[in-house]
Tab-separated table of C-alpha atoms in Angstrom:
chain	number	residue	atom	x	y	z
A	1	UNK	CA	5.624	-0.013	-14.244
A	2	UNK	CA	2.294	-2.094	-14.541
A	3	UNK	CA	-0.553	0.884	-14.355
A	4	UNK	CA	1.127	3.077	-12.278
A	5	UNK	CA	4.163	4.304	-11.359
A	6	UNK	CA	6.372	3.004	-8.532
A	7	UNK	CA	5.493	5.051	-4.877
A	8	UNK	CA	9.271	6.139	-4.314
A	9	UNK	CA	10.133	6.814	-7.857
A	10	UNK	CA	6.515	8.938	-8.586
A	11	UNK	CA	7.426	11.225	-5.129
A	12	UNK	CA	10.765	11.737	-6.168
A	13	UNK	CA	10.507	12.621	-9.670
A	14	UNK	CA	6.654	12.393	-11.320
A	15	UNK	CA	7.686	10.166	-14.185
A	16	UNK	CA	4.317	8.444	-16.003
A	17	UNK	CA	6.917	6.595	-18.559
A	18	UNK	CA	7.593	3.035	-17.853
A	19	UNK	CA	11.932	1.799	-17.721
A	20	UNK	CA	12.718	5.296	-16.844
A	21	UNK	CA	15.856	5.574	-13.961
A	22	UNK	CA	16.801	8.403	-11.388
A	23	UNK	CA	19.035	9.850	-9.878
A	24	UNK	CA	19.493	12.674	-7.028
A	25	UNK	CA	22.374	14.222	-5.400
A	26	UNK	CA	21.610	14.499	-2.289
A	27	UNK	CA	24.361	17.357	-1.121
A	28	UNK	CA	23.714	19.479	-4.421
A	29	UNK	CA	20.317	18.712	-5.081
A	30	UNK	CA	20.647	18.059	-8.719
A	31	UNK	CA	18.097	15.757	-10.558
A	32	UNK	CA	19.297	13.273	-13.458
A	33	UNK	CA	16.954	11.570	-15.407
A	34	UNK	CA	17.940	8.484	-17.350
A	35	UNK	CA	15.533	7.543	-19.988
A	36	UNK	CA	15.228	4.573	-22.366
A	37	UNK	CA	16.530	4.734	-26.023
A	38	UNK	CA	13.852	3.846	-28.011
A	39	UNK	CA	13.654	2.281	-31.816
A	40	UNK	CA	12.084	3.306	-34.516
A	41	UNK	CA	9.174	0.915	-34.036
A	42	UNK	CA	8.228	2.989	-31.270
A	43	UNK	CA	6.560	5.268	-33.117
A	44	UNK	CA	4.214	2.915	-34.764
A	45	UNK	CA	2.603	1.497	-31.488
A	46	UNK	CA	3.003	4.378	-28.730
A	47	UNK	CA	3.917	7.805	-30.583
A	48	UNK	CA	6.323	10.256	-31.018
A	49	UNK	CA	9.528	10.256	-29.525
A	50	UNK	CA	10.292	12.940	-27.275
A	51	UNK	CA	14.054	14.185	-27.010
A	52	UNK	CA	16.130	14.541	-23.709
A	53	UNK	CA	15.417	18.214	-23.819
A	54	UNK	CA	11.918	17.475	-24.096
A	55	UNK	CA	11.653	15.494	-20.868
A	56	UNK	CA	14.237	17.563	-18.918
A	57	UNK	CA	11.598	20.652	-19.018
A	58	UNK	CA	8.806	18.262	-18.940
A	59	UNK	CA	9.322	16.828	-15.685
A	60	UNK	CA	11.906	19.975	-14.649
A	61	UNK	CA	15.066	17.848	-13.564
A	62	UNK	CA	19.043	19.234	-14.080
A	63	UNK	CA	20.231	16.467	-16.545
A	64	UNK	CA	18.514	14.062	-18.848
A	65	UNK	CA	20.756	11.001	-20.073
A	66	UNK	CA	19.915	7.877	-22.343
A	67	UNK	CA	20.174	4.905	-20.027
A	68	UNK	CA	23.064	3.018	-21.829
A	69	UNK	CA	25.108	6.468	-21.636
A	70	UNK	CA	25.794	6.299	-17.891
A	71	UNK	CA	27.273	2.846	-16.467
A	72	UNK	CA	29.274	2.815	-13.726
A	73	UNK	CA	30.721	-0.328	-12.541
A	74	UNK	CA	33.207	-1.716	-10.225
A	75	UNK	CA	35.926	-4.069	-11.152
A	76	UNK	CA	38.636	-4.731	-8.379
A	77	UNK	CA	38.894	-6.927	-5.023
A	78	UNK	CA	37.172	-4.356	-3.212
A	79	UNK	CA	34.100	-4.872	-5.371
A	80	UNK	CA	31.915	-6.995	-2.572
A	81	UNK	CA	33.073	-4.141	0.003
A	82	UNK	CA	32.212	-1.349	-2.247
A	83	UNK	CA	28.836	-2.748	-2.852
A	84	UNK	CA	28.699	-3.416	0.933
A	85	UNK	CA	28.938	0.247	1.355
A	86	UNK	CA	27.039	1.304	-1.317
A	87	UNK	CA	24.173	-0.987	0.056
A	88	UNK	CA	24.359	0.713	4.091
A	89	UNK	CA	24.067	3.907	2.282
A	90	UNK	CA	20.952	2.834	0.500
A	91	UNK	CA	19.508	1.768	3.045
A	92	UNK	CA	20.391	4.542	5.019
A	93	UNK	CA	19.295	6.826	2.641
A	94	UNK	CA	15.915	4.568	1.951
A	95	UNK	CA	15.232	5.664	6.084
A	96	UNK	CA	15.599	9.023	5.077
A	97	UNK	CA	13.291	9.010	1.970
A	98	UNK	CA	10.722	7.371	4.464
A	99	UNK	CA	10.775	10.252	6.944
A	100	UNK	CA	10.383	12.858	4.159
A	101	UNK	CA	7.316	11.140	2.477
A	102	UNK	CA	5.659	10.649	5.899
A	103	UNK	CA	5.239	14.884	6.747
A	104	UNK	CA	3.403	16.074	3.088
A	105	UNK	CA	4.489	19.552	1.587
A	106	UNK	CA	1.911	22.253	0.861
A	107	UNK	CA	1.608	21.227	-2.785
A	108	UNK	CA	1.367	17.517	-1.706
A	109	UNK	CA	-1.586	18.311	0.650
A	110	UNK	CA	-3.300	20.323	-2.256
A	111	UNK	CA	-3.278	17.422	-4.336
A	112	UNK	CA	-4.823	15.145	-1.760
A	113	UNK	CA	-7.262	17.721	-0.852
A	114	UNK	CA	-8.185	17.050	-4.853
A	115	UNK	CA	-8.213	13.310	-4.877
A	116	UNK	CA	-10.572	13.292	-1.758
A	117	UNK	CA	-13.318	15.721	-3.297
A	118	UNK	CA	-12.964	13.446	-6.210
A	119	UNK	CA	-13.610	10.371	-4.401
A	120	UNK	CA	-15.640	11.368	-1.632
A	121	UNK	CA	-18.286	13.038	-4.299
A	122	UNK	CA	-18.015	9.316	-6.245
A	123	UNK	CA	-19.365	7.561	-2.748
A	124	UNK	CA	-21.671	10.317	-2.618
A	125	UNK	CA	-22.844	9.243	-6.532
A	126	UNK	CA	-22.963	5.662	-5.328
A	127	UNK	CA	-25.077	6.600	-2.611
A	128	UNK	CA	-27.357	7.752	-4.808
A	129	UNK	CA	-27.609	5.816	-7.931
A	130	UNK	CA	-27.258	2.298	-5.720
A	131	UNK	CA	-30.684	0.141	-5.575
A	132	UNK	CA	-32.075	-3.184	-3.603
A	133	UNK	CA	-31.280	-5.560	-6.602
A	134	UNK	CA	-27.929	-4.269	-7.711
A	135	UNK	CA	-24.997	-6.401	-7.391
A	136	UNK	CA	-21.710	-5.176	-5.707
A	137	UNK	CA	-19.825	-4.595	-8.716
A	138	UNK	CA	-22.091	-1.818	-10.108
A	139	UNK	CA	-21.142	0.210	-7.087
A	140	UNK	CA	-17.489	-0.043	-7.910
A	141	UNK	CA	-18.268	0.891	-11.941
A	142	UNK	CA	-20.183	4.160	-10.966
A	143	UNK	CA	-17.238	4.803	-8.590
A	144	UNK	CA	-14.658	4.672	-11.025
A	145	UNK	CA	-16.545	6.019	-13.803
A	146	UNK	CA	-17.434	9.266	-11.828
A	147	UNK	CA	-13.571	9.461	-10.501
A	148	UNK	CA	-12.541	9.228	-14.574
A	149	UNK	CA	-15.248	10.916	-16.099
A	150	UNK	CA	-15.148	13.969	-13.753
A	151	UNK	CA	-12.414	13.526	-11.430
A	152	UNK	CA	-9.897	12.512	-14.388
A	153	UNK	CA	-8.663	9.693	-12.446
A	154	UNK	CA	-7.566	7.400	-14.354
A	155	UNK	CA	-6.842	4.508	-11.331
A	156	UNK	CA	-8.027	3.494	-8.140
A	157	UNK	CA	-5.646	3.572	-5.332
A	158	UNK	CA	-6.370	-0.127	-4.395
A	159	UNK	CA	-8.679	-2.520	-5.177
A	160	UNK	CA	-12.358	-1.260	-4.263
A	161	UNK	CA	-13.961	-3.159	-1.637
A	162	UNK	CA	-17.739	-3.201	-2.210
A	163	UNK	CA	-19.237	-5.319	0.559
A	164	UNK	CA	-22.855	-6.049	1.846
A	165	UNK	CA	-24.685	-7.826	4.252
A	166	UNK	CA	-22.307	-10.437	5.978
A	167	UNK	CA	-19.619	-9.908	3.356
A	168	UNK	CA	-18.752	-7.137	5.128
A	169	UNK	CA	-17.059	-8.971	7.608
A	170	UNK	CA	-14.022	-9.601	5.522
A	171	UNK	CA	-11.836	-6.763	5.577
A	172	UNK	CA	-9.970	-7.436	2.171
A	173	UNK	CA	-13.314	-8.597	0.034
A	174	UNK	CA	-13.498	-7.705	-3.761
A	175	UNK	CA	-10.357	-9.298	-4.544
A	176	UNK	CA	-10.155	-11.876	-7.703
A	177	UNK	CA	-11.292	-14.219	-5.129
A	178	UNK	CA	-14.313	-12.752	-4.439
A	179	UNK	CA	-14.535	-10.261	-6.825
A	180	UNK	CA	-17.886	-7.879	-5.533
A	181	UNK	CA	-20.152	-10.148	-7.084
A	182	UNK	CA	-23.047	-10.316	-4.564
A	183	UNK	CA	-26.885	-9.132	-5.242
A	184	UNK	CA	-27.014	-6.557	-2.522
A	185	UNK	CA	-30.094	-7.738	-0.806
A	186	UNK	CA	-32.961	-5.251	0.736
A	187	UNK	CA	-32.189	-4.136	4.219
A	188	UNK	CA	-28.509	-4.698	4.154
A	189	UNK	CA	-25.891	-2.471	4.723
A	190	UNK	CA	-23.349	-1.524	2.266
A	191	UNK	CA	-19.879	-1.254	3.512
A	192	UNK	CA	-17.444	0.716	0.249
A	193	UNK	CA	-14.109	1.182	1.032
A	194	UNK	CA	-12.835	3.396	-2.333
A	195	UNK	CA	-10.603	5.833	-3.350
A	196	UNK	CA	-9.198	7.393	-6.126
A	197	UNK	CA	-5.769	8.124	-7.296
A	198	UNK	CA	-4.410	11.449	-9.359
A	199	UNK	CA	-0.982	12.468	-9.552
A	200	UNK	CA	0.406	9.166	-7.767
A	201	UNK	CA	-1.723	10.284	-4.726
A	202	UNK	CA	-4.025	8.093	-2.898
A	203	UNK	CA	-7.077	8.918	-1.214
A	204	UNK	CA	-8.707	6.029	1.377
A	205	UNK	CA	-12.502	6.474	2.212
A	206	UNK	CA	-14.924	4.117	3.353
A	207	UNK	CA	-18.647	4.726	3.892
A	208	UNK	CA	-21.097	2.500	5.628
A	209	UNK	CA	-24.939	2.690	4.622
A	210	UNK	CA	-28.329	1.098	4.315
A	211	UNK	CA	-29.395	0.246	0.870
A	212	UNK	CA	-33.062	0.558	2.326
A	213	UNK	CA	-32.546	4.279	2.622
A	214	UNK	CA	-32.981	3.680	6.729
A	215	UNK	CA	-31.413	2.008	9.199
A	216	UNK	CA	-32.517	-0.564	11.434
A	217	UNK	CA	-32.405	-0.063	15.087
A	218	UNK	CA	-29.772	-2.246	15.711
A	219	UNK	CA	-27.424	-1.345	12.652
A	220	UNK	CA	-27.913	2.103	13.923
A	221	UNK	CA	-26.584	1.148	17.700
A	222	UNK	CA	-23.629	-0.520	15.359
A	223	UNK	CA	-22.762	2.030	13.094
A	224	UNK	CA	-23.017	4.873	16.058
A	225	UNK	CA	-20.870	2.848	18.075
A	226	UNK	CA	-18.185	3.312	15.019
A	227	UNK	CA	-19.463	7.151	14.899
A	228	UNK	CA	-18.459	7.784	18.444
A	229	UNK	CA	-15.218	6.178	18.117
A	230	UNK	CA	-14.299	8.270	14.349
A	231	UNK	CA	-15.046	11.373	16.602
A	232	UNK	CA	-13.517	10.789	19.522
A	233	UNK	CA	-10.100	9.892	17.676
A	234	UNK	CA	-10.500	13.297	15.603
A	235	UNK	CA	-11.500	15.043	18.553
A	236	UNK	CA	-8.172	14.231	20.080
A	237	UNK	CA	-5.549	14.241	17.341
A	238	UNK	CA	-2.358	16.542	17.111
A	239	UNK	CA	0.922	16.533	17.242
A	240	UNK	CA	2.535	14.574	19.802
A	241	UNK	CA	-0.614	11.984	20.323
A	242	UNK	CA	0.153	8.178	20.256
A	243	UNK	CA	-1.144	6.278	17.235
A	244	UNK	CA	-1.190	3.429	19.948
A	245	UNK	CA	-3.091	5.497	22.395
A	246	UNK	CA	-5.806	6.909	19.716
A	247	UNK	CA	-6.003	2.814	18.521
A	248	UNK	CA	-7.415	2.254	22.469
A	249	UNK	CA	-9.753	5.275	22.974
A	250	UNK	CA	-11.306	3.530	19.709
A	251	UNK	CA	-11.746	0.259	21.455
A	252	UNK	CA	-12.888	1.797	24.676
A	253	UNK	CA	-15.539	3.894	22.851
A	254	UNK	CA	-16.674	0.862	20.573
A	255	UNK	CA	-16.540	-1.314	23.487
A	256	UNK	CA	-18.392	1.163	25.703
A	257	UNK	CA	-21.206	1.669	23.554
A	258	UNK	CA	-22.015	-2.014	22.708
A	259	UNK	CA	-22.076	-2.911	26.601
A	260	UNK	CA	-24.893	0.175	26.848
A	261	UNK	CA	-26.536	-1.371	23.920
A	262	UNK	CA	-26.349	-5.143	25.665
A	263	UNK	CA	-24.751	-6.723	23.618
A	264	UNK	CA	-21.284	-7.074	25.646
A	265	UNK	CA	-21.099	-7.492	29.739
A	266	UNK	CA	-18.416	-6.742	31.926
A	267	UNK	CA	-14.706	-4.556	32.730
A	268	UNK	CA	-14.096	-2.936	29.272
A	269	UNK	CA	-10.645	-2.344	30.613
A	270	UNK	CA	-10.834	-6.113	30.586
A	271	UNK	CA	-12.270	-6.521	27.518
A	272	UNK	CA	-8.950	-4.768	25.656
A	273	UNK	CA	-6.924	-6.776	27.410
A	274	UNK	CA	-8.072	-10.442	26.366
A	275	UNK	CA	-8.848	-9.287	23.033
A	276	UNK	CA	-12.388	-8.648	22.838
A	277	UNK	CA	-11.569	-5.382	20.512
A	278	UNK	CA	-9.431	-7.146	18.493
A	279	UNK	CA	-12.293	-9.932	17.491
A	280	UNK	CA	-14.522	-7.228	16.794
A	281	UNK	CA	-12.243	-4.385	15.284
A	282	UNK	CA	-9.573	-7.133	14.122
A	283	UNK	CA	-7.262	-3.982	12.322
A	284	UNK	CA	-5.781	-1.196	13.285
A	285	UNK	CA	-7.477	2.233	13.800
A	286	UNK	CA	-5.615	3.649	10.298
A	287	UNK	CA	-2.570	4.090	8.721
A	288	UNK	CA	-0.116	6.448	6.887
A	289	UNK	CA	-1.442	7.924	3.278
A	290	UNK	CA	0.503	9.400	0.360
A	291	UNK	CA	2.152	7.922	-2.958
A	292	UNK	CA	0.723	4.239	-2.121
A	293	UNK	CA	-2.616	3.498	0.196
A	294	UNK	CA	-0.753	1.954	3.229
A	295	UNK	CA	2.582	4.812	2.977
A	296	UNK	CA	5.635	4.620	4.263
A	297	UNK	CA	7.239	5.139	7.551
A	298	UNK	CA	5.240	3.211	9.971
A	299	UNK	CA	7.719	1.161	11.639
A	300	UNK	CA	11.235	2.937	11.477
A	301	UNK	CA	14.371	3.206	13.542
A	302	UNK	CA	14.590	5.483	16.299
A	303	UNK	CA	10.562	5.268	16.851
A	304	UNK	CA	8.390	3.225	18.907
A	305	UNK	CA	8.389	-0.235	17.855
A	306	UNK	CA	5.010	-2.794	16.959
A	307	UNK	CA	2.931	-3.585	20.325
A	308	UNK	CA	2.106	-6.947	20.863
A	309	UNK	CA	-1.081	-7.068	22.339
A	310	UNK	CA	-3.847	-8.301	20.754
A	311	UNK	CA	-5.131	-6.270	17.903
A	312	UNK	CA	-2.432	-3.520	18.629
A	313	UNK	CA	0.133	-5.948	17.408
A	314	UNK	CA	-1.671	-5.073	13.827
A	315	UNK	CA	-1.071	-1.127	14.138
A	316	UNK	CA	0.499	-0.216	11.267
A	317	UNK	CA	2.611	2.612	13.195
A	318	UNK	CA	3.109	2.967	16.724
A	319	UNK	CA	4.712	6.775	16.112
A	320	UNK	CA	3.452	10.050	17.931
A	321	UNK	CA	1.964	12.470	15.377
A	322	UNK	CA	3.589	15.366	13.553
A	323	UNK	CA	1.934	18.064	11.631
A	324	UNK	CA	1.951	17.362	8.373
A	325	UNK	CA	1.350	13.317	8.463
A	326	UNK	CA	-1.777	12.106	6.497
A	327	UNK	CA	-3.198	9.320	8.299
A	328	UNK	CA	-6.866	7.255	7.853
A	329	UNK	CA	-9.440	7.174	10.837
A	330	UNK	CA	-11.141	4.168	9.981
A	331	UNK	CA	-12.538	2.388	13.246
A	332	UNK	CA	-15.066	-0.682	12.923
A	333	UNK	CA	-17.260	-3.368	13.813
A	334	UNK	CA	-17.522	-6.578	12.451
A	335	UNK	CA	-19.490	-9.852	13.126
A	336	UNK	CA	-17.472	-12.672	11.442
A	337	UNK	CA	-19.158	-15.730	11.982
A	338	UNK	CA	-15.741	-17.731	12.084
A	339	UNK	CA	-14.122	-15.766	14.880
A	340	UNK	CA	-17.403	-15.522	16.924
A	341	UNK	CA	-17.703	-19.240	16.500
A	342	UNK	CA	-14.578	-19.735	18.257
A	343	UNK	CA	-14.524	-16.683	20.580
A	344	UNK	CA	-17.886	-18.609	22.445
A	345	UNK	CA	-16.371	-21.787	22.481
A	346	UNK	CA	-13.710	-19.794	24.514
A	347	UNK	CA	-15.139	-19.618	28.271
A	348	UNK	CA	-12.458	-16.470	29.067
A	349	UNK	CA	-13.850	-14.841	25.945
A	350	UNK	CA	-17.078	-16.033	25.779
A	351	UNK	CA	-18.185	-14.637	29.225
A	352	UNK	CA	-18.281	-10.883	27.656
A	353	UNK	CA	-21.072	-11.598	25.162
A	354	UNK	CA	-24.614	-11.676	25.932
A	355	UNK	CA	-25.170	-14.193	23.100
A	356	UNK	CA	-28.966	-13.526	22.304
A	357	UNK	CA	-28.136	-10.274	21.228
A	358	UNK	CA	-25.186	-10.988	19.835
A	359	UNK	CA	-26.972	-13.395	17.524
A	360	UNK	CA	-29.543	-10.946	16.538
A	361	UNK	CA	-26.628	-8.253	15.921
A	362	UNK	CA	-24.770	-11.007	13.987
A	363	UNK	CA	-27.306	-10.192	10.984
A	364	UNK	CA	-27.610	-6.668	10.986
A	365	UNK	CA	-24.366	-5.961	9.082
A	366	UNK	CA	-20.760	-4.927	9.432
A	367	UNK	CA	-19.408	-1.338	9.705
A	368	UNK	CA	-16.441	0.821	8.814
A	369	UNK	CA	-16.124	4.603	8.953
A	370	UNK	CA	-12.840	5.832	7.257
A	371	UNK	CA	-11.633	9.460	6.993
A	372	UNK	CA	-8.335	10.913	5.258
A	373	UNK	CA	-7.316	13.065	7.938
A	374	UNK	CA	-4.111	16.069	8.008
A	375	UNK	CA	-2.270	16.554	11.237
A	376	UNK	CA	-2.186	20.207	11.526
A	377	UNK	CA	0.072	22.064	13.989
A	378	UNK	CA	-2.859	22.238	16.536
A	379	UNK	CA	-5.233	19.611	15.468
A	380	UNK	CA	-6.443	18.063	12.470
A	381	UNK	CA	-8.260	18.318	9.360
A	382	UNK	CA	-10.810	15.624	7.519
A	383	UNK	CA	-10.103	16.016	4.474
A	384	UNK	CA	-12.945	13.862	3.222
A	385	UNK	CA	-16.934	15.022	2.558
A	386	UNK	CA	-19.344	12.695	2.725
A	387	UNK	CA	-22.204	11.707	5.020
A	388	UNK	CA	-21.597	10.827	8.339
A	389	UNK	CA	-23.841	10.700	10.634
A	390	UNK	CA	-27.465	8.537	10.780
A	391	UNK	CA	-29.584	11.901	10.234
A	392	UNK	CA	-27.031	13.048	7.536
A	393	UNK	CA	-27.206	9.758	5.688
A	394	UNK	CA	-30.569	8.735	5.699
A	395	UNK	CA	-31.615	12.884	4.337
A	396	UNK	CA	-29.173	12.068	1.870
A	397	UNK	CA	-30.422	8.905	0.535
A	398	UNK	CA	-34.058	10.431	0.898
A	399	UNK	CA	-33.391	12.975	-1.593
A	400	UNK	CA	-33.824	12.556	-5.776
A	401	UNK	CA	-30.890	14.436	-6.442
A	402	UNK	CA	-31.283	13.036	-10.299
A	403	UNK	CA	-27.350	13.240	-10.840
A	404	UNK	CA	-25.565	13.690	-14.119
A	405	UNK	CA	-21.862	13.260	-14.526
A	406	UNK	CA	-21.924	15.966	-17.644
A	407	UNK	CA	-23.658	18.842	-15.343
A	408	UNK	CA	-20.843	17.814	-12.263
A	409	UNK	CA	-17.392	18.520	-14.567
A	410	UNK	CA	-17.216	21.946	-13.921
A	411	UNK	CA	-18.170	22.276	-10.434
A	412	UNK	CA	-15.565	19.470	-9.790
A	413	UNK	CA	-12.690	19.868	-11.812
């Protein structure tokens, strides 16, 4: 354990403790711990000791062993075929543990419910306290500082991605690489994709805003193109809906409203087809959420398998949903200079741009709109808070809320 606990090993049993093992029966449902016998030294650097009988109430399992009590080995010529076996029933079993953590239980969904107040309220703090002037990186610290200091979350979920102006346009930024180190710049947008993490849950929330309080004309034909598309999805998830089928009314929508805007010509239907959504929108529309930021149980036996056309080929589940699944909405558009290069250069590809305003729209920023979202037995519910729309965010960024962290605890803990 490096900062957090394993996904599998957190859902199964809740363990903070690095070294620790587990065990489950799955027929009986008994729980064995098996924790690591510690020396004396221990006590000097980390604390107390706790006993077995300490940790079996603690974390409320049937049996709490010392690691180096329970060893069970094989020695015979049917060791390779007894591992063999042992092996198919992990795996096996792994399958199972994947469909369980994909449908949440009622406490699970109470605890993400918790983690996105916490981290939608921290964009909502960035919102505010962000300035022309301000690099990247200060976004991110008043992010995790108002998750901590109020939230009591003590890690981030994955690494933040703090992005303006054209850095937007790389879906991954803020990694050591490129670590949000840019002077946001007056009239930009700012693209933050951030959540928090509490009890080994993740939440996943991006907001896309202008840093100059308003937004330009064209950022705001961008940004409600995204809007559309976040609404129409929501609009239309439930149980039994294809992830694959929500992925296209996304592209159709985006697509839709950027040919009414001028900025792309021709057959939309076409447009899908060669891959005009994937070069702008080059992701999928969202993914599973739980114990780890991209969850389990997108791509598993018995359900549909990855598409292969382009963009969909990146889906990160093809399944129909279920009530109970957590899944992101997160739709977007993006100008990358390096794939429009090459997309006009392309005379099949090129033909659906009308390149003067595609060059102007080039500079007016990147968006993403991401929601945590439950499947419910007849719908869905967002289960993040923060502003979405252009009236919504730019009354929000008007107002001189004059925040304090020490006068938000109670109201959010």
């Amino acid at each position: 354990m490096a900062g957090k606990q394993e996904g599998y090993f957190n859902w199964m049993f809740g363990v903070h403790e690095p070294d620790f093992y587990g065990a489950l029966d799955v027929d009986s449902g008994k729980s064995i711990l098996f924790i690591p016998r510690l020396p004396e030294e221990y006590t000097i650097f980390m604390g107390r000791i706790k006993s077995t009988d300490e940790f079996k109430k603690y974390y409320a399992v049937d049996e709490v062993y010392y690691v180096d009590e329970k060893i069970l080995t094989f020695c015979s010529r049917y060791t390779y075929l007894f591992d063999f076996i042992i092996y198919l029933e992990l795996v096996q079993k792994s399958i199972q543990f994947c469909f369980s953590r994909v449908l949440k239980t009622p406490l699970e969904i109470e605890v993400m419910r918790y983690v996105n107040k916490i981290s939608s309220d921290a964009h909502k703090m960035v919102m505010q306290k962000l300035k022309p002037g301000m690099y990247e990186y200060q976004g991110e610290a008043i992010f995790l500082d108002y998750c901590y200091f109020v939230g009591g979350s003590r890690a981030e979920g994955y690494t933040c991605i703090c992005a303006s102006g054209v850095n937007g346009a790389i879906l991954h930024y803020g990694h050591a690489g490129a670590p949000n180190d840019k002077k946001i710049e007056s009239g930009e947008l700012c693209l933050f994709d951030m959540g928090a993490k509490y009890a080994g849950y993740t939440a996943d929330i991006t907001v896309t805003f202008p840093i100059s309080k308003k937004f330009t004309d064209d950022q705001k034909a961008v940004y409600n193109a995204v809007l559309n598309a976040r609404n129409a999805v929501i609009a239309a998830l439930k149980p039994g809906v294809s992830w694959v089928d929500m992925h296209r009314l996304s592209l159709e929508v985006i697509l839709t409203d950027l040919k009414k805007y001028g900025v792309l010509v021709g057959d939309v239907d076409e447009m899908i087809q060669k891959g005009i959504g994937a070069i702008l929108m080059p992701h999928g529309l969202g993914h599973f959420l739980g114990c780890d930021v991209h969850d389990v149980g997108g791509y598993l036996e018995g359900h549909p398998p990855r598409p292969s056309e382009p963009g969909f080929s990146r889906l990160r589940t093809a399944r129909k949903m279920l009530a109970g699944m957590v899944v992101t909405v997160e739709p977007g558009c993006y100008f990358n200079d390096v794939i429009l290069e090459k997309t006009l250069k392309d005379e099949n590809l090129s033909k659906f741009f009308n390149k003067d305003v595609l060059n102007r729209m080039k500079t007016c920023g990147n968006v993403r709109i991401e929601d945590d979202v439950l499947i419910t037995k007849d719908g869905c519910e967002v289960l993040t808070d923060v502003p979405r729309t252009v009236e919504e965010i730019e009354e929000y960024l008007a107002k001189d809320l004059k925040l304090d962290m020490h006068s938000l605890i109670k109201s959010s803990v």
